[in-house]
PDB file of C-alpha atoms and ligand atoms in Angstrom:
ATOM      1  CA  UNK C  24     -33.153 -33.095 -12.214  1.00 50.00           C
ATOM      2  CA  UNK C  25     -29.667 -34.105 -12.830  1.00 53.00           C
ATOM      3  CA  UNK C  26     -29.531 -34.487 -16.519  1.00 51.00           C
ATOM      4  CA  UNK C  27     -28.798 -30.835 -18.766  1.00 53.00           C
ATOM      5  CA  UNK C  28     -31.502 -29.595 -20.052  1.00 84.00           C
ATOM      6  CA  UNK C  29     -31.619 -30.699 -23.687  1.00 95.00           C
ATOM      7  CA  UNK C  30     -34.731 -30.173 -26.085  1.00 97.00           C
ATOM      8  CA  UNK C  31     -35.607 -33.591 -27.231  1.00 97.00           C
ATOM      9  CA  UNK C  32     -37.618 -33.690 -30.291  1.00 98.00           C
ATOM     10  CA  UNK C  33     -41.250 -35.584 -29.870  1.00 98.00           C
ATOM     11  CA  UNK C  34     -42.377 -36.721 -33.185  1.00 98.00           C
ATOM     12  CA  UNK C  35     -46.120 -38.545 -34.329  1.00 98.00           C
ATOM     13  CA  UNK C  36     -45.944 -41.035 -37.208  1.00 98.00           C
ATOM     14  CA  UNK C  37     -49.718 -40.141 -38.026  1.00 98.00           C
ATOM     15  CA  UNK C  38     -51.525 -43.421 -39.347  1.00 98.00           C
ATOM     16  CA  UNK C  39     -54.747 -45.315 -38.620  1.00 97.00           C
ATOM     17  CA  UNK C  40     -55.037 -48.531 -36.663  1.00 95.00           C
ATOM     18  CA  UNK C  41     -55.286 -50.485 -39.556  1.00 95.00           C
ATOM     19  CA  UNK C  42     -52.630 -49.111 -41.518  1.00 95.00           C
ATOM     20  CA  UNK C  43     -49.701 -50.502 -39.049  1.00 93.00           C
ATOM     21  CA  UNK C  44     -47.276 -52.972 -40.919  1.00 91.00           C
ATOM     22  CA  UNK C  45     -47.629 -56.125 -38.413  1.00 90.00           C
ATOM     23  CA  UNK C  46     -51.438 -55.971 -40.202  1.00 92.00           C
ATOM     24  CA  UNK C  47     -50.899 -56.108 -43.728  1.00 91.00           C
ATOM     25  CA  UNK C  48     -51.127 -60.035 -43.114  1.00 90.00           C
ATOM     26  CA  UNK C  49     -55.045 -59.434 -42.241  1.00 92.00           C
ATOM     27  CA  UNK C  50     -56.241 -56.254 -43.536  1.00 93.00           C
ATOM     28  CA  UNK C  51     -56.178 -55.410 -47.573  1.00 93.00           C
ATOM     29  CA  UNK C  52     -55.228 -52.093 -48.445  1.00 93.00           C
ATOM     30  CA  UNK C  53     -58.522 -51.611 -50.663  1.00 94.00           C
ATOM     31  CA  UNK C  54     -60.130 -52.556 -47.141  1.00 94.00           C
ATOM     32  CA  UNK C  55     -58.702 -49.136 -45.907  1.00 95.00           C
ATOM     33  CA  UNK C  56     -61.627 -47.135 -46.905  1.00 93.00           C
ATOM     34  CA  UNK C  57     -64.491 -48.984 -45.584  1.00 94.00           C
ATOM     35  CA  UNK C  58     -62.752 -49.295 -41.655  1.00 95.00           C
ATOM     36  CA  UNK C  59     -63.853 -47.105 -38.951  1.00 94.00           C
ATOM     37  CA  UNK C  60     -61.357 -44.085 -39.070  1.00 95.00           C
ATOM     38  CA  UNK C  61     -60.069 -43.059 -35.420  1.00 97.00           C
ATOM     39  CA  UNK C  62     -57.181 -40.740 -35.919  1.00 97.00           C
ATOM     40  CA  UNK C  63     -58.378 -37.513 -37.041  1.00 97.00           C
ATOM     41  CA  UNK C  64     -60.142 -37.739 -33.183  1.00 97.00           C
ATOM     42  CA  UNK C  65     -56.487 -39.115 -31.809  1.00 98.00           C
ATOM     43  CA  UNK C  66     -54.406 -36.623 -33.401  1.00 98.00           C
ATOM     44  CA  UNK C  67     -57.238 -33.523 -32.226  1.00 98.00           C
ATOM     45  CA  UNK C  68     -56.486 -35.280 -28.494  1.00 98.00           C
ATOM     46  CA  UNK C  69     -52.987 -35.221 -29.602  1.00 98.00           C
ATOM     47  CA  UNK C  70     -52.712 -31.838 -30.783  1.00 98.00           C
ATOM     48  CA  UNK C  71     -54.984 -30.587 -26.901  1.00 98.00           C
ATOM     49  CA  UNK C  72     -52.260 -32.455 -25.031  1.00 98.00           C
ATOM     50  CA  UNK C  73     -49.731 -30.543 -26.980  1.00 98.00           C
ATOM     51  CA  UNK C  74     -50.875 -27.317 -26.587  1.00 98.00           C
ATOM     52  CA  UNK C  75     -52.334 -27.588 -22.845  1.00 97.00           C
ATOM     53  CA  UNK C  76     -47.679 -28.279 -22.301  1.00 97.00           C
ATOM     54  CA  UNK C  77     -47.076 -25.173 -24.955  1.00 97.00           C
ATOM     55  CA  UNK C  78     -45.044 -27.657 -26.828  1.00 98.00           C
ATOM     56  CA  UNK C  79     -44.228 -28.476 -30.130  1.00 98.00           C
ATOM     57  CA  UNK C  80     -43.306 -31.860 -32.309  1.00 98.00           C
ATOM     58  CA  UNK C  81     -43.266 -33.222 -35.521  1.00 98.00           C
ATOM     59  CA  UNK C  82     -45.931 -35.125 -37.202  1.00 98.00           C
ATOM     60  CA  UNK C  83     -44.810 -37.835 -40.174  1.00 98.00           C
ATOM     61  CA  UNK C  84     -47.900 -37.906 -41.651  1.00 98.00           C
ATOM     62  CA  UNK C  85     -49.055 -40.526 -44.436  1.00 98.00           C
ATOM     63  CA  UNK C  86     -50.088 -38.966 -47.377  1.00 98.00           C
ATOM     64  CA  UNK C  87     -53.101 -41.000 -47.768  1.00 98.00           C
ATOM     65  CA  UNK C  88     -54.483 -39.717 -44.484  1.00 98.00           C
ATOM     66  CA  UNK C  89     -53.723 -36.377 -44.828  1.00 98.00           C
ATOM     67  CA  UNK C  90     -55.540 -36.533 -48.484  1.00 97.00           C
ATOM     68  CA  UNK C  91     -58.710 -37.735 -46.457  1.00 97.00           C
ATOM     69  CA  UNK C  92     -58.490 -35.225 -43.710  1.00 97.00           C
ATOM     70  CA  UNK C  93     -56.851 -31.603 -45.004  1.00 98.00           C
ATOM     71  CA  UNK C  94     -58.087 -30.113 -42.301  1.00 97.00           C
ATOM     72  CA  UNK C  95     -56.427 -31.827 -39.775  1.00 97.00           C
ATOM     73  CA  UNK C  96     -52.803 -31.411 -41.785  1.00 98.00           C
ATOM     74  CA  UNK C  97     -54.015 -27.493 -41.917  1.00 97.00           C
ATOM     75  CA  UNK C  98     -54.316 -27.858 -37.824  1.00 98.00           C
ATOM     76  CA  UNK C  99     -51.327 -29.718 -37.117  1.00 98.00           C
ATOM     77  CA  UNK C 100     -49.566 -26.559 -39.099  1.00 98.00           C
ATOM     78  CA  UNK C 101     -51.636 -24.026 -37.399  1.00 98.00           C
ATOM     79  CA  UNK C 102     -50.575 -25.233 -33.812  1.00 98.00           C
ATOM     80  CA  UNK C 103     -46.986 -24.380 -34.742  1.00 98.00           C
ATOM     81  CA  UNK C 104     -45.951 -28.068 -35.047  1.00 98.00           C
ATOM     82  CA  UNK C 105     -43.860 -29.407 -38.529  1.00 98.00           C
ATOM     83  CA  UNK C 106     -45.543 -31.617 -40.887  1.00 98.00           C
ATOM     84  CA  UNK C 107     -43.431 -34.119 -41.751  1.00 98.00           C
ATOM     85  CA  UNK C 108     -44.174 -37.215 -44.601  1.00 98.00           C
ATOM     86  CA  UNK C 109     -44.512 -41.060 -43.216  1.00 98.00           C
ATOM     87  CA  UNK C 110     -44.733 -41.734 -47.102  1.00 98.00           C
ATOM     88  CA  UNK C 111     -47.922 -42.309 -49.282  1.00 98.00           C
ATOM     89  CA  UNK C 112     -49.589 -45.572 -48.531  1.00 96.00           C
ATOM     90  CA  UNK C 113     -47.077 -46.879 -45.395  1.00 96.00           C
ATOM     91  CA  UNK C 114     -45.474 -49.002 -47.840  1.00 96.00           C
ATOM     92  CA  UNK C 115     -42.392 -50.340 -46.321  1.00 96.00           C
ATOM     93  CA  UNK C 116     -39.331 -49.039 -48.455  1.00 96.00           C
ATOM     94  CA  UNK C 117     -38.043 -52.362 -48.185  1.00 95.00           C
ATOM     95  CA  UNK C 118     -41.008 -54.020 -50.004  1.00 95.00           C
ATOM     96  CA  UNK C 119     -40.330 -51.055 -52.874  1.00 97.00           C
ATOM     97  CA  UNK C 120     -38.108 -50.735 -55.871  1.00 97.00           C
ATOM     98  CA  UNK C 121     -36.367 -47.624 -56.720  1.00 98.00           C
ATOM     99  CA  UNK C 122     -38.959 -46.413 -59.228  1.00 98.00           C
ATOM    100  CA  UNK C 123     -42.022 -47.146 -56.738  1.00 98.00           C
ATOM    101  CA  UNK C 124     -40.123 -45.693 -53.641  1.00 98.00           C
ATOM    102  CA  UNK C 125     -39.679 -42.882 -55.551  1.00 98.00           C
ATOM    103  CA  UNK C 126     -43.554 -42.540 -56.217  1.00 98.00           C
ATOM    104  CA  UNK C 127     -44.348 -42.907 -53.043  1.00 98.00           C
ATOM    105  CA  UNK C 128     -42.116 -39.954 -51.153  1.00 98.00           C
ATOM    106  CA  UNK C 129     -42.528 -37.636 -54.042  1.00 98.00           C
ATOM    107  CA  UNK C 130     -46.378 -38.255 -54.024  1.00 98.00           C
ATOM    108  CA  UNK C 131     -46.821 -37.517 -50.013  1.00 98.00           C
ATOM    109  CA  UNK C 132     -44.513 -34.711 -50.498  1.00 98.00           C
ATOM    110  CA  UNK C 133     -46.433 -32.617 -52.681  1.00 98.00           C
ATOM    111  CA  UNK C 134     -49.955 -33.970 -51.150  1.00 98.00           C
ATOM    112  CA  UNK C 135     -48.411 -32.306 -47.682  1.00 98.00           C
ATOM    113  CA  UNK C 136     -47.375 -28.964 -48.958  1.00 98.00           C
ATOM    114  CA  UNK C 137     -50.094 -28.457 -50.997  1.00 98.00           C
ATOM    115  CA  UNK C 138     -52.118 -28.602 -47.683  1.00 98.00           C
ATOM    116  CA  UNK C 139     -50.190 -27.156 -45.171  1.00 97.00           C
ATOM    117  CA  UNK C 140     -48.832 -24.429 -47.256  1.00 97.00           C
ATOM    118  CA  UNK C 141     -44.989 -24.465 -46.200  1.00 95.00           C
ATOM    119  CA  UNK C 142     -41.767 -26.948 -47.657  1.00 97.00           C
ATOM    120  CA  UNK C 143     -42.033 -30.483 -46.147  1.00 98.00           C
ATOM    121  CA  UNK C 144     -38.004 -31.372 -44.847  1.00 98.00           C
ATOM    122  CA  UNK C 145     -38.263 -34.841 -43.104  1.00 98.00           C
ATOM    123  CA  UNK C 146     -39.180 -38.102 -44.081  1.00 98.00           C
ATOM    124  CA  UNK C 147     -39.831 -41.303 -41.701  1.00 98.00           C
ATOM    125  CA  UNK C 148     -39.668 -44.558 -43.733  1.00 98.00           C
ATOM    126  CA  UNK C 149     -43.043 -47.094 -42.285  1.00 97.00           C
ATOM    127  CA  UNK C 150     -41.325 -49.625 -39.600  1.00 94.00           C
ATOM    128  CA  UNK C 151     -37.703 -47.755 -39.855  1.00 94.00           C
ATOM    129  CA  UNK C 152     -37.843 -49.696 -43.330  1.00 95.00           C
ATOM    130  CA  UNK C 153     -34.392 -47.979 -44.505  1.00 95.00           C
ATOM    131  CA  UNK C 154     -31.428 -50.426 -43.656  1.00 92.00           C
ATOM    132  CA  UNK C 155     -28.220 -52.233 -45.549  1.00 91.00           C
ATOM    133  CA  UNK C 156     -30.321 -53.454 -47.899  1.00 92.00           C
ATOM    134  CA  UNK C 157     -31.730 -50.133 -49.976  1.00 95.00           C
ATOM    135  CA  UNK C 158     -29.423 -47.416 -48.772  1.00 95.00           C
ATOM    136  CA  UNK C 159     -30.093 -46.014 -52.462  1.00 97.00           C
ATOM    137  CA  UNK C 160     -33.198 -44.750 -50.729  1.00 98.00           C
ATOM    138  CA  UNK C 161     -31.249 -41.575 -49.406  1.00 98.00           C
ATOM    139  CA  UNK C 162     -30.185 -40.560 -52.540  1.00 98.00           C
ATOM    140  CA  UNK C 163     -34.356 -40.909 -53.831  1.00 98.00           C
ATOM    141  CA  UNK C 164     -35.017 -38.680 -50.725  1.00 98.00           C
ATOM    142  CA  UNK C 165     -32.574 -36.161 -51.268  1.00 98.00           C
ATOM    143  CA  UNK C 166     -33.362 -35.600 -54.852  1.00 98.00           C
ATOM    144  CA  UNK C 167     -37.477 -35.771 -53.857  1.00 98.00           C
ATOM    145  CA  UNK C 168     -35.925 -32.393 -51.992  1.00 98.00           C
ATOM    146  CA  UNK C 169     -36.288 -34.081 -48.614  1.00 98.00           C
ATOM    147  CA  UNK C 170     -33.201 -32.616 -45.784  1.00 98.00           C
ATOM    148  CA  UNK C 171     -33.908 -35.333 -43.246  1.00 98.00           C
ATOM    149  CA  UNK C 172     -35.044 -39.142 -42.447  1.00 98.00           C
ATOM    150  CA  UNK C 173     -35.660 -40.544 -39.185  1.00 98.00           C
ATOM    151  CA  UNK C 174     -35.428 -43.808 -40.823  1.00 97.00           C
ATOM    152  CA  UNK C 175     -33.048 -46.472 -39.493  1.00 94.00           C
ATOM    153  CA  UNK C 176     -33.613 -48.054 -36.242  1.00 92.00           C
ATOM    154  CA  UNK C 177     -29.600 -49.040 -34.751  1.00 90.00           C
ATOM    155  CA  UNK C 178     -31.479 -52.302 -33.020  1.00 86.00           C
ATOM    156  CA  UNK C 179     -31.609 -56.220 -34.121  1.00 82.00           C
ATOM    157  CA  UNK C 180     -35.719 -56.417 -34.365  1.00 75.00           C
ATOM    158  CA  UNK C 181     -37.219 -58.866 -36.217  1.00 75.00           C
ATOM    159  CA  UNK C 182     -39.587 -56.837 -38.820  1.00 74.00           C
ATOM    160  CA  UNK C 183     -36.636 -53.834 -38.680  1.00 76.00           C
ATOM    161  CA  UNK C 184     -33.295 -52.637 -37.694  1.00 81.00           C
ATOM    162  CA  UNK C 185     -29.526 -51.700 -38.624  1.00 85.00           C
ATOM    163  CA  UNK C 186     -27.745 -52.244 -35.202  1.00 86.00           C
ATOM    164  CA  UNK C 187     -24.250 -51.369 -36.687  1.00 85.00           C
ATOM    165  CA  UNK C 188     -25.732 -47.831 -38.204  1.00 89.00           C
ATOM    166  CA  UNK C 189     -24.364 -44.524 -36.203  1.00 91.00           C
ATOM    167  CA  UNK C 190     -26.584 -44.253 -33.668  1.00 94.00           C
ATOM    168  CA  UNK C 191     -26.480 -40.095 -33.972  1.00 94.00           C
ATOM    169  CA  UNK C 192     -27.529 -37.407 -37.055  1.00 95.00           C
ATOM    170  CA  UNK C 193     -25.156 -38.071 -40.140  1.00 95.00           C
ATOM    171  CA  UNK C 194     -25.277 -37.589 -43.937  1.00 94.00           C
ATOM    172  CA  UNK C 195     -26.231 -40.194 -45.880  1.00 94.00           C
ATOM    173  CA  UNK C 196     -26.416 -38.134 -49.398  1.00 91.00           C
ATOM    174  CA  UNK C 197     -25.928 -34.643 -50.560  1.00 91.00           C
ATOM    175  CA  UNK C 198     -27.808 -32.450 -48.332  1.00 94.00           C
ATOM    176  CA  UNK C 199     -29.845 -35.485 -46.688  1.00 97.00           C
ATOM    177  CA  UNK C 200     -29.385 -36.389 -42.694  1.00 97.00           C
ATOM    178  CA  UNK C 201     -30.591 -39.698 -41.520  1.00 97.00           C
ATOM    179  CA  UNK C 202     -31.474 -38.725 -38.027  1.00 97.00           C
ATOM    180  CA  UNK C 203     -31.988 -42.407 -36.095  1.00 96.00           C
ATOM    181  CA  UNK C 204     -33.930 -42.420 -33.598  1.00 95.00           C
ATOM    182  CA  UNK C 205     -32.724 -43.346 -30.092  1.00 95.00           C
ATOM    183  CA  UNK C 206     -31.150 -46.209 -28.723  1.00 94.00           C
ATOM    184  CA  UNK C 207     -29.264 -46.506 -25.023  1.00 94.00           C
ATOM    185  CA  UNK C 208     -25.594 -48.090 -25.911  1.00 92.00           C
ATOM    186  CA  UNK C 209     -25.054 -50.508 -22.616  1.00 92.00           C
ATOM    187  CA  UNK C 210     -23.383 -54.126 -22.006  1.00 92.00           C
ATOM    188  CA  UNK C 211     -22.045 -53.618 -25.928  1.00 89.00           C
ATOM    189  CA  UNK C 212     -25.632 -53.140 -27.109  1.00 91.00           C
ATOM    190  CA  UNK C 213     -28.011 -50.893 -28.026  1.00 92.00           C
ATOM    191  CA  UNK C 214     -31.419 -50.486 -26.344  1.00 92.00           C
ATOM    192  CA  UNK C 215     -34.275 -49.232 -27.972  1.00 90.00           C
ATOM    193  CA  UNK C 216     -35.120 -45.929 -25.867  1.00 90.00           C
ATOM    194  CA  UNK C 217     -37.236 -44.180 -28.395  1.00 90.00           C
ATOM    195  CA  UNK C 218     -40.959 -44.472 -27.798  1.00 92.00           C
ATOM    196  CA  UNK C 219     -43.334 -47.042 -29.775  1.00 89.00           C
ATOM    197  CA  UNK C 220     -44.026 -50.327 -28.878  1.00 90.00           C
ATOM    198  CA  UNK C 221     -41.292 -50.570 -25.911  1.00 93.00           C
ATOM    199  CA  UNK C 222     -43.037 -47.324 -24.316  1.00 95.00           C
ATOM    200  CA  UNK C 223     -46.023 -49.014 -23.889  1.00 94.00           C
ATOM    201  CA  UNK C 224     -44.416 -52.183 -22.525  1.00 93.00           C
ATOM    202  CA  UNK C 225     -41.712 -51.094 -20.060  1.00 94.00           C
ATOM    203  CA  UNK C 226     -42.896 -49.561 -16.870  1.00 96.00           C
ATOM    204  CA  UNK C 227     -42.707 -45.828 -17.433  1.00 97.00           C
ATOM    205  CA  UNK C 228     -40.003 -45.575 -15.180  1.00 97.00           C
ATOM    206  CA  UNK C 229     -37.672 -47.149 -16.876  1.00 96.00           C
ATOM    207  CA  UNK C 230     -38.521 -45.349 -20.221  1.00 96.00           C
ATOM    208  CA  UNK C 231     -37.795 -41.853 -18.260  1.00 97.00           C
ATOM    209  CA  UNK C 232     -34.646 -43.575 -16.740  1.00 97.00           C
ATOM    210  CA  UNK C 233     -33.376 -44.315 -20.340  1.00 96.00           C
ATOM    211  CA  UNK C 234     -33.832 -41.060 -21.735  1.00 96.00           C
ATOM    212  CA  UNK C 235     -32.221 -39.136 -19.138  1.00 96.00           C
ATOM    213  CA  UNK C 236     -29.245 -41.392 -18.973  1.00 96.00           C
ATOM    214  CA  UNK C 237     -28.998 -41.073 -22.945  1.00 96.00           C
ATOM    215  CA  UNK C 238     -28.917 -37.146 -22.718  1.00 96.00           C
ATOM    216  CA  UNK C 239     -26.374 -37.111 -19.614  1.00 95.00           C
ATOM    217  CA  UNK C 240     -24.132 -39.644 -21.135  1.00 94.00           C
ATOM    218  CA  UNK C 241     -24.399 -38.394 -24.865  1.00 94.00           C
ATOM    219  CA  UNK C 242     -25.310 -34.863 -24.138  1.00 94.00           C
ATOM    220  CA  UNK C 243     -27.378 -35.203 -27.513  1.00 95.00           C
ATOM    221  CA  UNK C 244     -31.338 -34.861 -28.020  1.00 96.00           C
ATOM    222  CA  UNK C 245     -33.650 -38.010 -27.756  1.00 97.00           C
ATOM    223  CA  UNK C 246     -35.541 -39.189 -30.705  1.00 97.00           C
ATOM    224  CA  UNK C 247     -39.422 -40.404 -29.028  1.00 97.00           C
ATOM    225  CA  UNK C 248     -41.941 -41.175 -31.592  1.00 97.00           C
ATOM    226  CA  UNK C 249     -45.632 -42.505 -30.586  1.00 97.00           C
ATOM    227  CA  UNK C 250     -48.470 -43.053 -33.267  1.00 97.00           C
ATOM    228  CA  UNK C 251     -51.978 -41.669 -32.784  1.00 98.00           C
ATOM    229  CA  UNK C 252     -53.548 -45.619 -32.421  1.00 97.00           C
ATOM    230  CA  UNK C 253     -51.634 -45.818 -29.387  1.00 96.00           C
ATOM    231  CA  UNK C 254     -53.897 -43.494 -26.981  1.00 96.00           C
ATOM    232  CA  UNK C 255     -56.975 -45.077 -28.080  1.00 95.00           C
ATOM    233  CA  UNK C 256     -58.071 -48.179 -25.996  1.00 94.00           C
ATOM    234  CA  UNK C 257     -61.663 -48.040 -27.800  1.00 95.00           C
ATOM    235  CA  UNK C 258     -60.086 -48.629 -31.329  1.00 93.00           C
ATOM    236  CA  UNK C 259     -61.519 -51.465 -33.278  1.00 93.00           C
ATOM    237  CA  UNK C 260     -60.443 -55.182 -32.227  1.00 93.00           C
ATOM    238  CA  UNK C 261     -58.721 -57.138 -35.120  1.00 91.00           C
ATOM    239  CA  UNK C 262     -59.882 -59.918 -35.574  1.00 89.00           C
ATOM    240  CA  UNK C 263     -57.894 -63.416 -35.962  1.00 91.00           C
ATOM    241  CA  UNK C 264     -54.696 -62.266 -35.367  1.00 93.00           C
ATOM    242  CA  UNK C 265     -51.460 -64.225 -33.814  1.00 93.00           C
ATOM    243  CA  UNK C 266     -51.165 -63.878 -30.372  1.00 91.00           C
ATOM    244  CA  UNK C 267     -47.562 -62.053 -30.777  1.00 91.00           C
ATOM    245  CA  UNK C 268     -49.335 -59.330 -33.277  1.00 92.00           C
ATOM    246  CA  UNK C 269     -52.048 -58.818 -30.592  1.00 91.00           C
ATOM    247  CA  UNK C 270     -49.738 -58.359 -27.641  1.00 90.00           C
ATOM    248  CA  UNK C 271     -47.554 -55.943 -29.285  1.00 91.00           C
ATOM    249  CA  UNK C 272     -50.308 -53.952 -30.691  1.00 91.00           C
ATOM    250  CA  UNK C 273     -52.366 -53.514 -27.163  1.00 91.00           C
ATOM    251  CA  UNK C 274     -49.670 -54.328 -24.726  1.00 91.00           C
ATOM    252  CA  UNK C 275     -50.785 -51.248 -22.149  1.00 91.00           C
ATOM    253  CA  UNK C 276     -52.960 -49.250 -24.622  1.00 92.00           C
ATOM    254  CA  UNK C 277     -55.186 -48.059 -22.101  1.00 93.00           C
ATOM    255  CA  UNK C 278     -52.280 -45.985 -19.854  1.00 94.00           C
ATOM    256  CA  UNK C 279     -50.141 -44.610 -22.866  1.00 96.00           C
ATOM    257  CA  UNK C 280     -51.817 -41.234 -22.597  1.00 97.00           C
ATOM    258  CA  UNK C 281     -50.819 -41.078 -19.130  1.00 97.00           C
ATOM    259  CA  UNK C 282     -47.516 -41.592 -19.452  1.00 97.00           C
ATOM    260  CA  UNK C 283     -47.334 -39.269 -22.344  1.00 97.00           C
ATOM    261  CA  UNK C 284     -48.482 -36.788 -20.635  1.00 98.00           C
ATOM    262  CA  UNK C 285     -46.099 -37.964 -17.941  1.00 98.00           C
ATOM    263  CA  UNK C 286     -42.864 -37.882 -20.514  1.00 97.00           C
ATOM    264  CA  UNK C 287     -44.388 -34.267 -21.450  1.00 98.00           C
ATOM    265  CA  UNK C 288     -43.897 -32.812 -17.708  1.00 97.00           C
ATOM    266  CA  UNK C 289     -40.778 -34.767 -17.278  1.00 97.00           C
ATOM    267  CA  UNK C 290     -38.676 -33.795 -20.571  1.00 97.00           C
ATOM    268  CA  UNK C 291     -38.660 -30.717 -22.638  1.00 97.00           C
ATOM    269  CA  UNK C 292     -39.632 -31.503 -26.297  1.00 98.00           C
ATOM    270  CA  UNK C 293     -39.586 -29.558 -29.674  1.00 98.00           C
ATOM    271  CA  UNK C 294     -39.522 -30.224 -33.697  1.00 98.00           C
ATOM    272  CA  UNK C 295     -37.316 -32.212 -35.002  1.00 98.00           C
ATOM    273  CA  UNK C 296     -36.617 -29.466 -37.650  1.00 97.00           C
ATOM    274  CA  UNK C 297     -35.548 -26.890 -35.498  1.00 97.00           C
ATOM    275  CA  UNK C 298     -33.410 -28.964 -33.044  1.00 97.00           C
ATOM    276  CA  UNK C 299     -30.979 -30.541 -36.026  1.00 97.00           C
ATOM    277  CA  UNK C 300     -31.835 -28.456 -38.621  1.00 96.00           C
ATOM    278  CA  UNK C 301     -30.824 -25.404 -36.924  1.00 83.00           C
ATOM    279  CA  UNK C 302     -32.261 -22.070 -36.480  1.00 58.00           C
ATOM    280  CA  UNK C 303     -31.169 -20.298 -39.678  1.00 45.00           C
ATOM    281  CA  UNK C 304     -31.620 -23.336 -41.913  1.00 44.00           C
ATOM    282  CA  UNK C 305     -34.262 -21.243 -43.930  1.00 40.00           C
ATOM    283  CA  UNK C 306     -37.227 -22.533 -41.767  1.00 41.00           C
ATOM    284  CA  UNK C 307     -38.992 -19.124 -42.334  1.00 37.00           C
ATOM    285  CA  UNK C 308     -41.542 -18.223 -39.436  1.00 35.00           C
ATOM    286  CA  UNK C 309     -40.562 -20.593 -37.295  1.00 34.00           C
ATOM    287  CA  UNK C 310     -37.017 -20.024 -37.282  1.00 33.00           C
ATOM    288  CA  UNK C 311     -37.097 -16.899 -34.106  1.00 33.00           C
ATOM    289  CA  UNK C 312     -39.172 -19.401 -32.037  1.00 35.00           C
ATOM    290  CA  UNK C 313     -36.320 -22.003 -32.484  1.00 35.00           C
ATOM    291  CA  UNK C 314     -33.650 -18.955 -31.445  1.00 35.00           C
ATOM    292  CA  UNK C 315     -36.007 -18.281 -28.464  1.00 36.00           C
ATOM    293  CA  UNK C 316     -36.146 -21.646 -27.061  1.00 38.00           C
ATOM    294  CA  UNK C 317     -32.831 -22.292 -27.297  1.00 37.00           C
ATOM    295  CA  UNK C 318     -31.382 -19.269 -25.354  1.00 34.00           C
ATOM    296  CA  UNK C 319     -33.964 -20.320 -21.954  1.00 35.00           C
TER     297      UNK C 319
HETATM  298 ZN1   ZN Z 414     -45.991 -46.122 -39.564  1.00 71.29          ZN
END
């Protein structure tokens, strides 16, 4: 391969099916308890995958699942990975005031390091909800003791998306990096080249082809993130949604796992932590593993 060998960093936004933001239109939140619950089995399948490639990544986990399924948080820290918060209740911080925002990091926070016994650093924001409008929410981060958010999307979307952001790590508040994640810059734009729903659309081809370009031309890690709902063809059917919901959701559901598993062979991956955090930044026993991988 002609591209340098960079570690990218892989990263899980752990939710249910149910939970994803294009839903709240059809599915209550006190409906949450009574749907069939798939991703404690998609996140063990996950977690296999993972450790059949020896390879590491970082899970943003909502605090509501991980209050529902400790065990699972305790595995995802057991197989050497870094659990990360996705918030409480995947309420989009643009939806939020200050006050509830606030709530709702500090709340997953602490739910997370109760369970999985070790300081939680990053933050993702539901749908890259962090943009122009409520940039205050760095400054709630940093003082809920968060070091990093993966938060803003640099794209024009219409649910999400700050396409004149930096496109690369940078401090938004004292001691707080937003850490986008990635977008191609071509013809004066920028592509989304990050994983989600454009993974499962593109030909897989293409998605490799955009990644490698990204780390030859920026000579910079990658930013992929996939959710849990995405390998699971046999999840529950939702019913009476629009047809644009519907394609986006299952566009290609059924040969996601493949090409995961394809992107895992064809990229090296690691924690998000260790690969802009750095090494030494107080990471504790993961910190020699980060030195290792580095140096090969
Ligand atoms: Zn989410």
């Amino acid at each position: 391969m002609l591209a340098p060998r960079i570690t990218n960093a892989l990263t899980i936004d752990v939710e249910d099916y149910f939970q994803v933001s294009a839903f709240e239109p059809y599915i209550r939140r006190d409906e949450w308890p009574q749907r069939e619950c798939r991703v404690e089995a998609n996140v063990e399948r996950i977690l296999a995958m993972l450790a059949e490639r020896d390879t590491r990544a970082t899970f943003f986990t909502l605090g509501w699942v991980a209050e529902r399924y400790p065990q699972l948080v305790r595995r995802i820290v057991a197989g050497g990975h870094e659990l990360a918060s996705h918030g409480y209740g995947h309420r989009r911080a643009s939806d939020l005031d200050e006050a509830a925002f606030r709530d709702d990091v500090v709340r997953a926070k602490a739910i997370l390091e109760d369970l999985g016994g070790r300081p939680v650093l990053g933050y993702r924001a539901p749908s890259f909800s962090i943009g122009a409008g409520n940039l205050w929410a760095f400054d709630v981060l940093a003082e809920a003791g968060y070091r990093y958010s993966s938060s803003i999307y640099p794209i024009a979307h219409d649910h999400y998306g700050m396409p004149d952001a930096p496109r690369f790590a940078h401090a938004r508040a004292a001691g707080l990096l937003e850490i986008p994640v990635t977008t191609l810059r071509l013809l004066n734009r920028n592509w989304p080249s990050s994983g989600g729903g454009y993974f499962r659309l593109m030909p897989y081809a293409l998605s490799r082809w955009m990644i490698r370009r990204f780390n030859a031309d920026e000579r910079a890690p990658a930013i992929f993130y996939f959710h849990p709902w995405e390998i699971d063809p046999g999840q529950p059917r939702i019913a009476g949604i629009d047809a644009r919901t519907r394609f986006r959701h299952y566009v290609n559901i059924a040969r996601t796992e493949g090409r995961l598993r394809q992107l895992l062979a064809d990229f090296r991956w690691g924690r998000m932590d260790e690969i802009f955090l750095g090494a030494g930044a107080g990471l504790g026993a993961h910190a020699p593993a980060a030195a290792s991988s580095a140096a090969d």
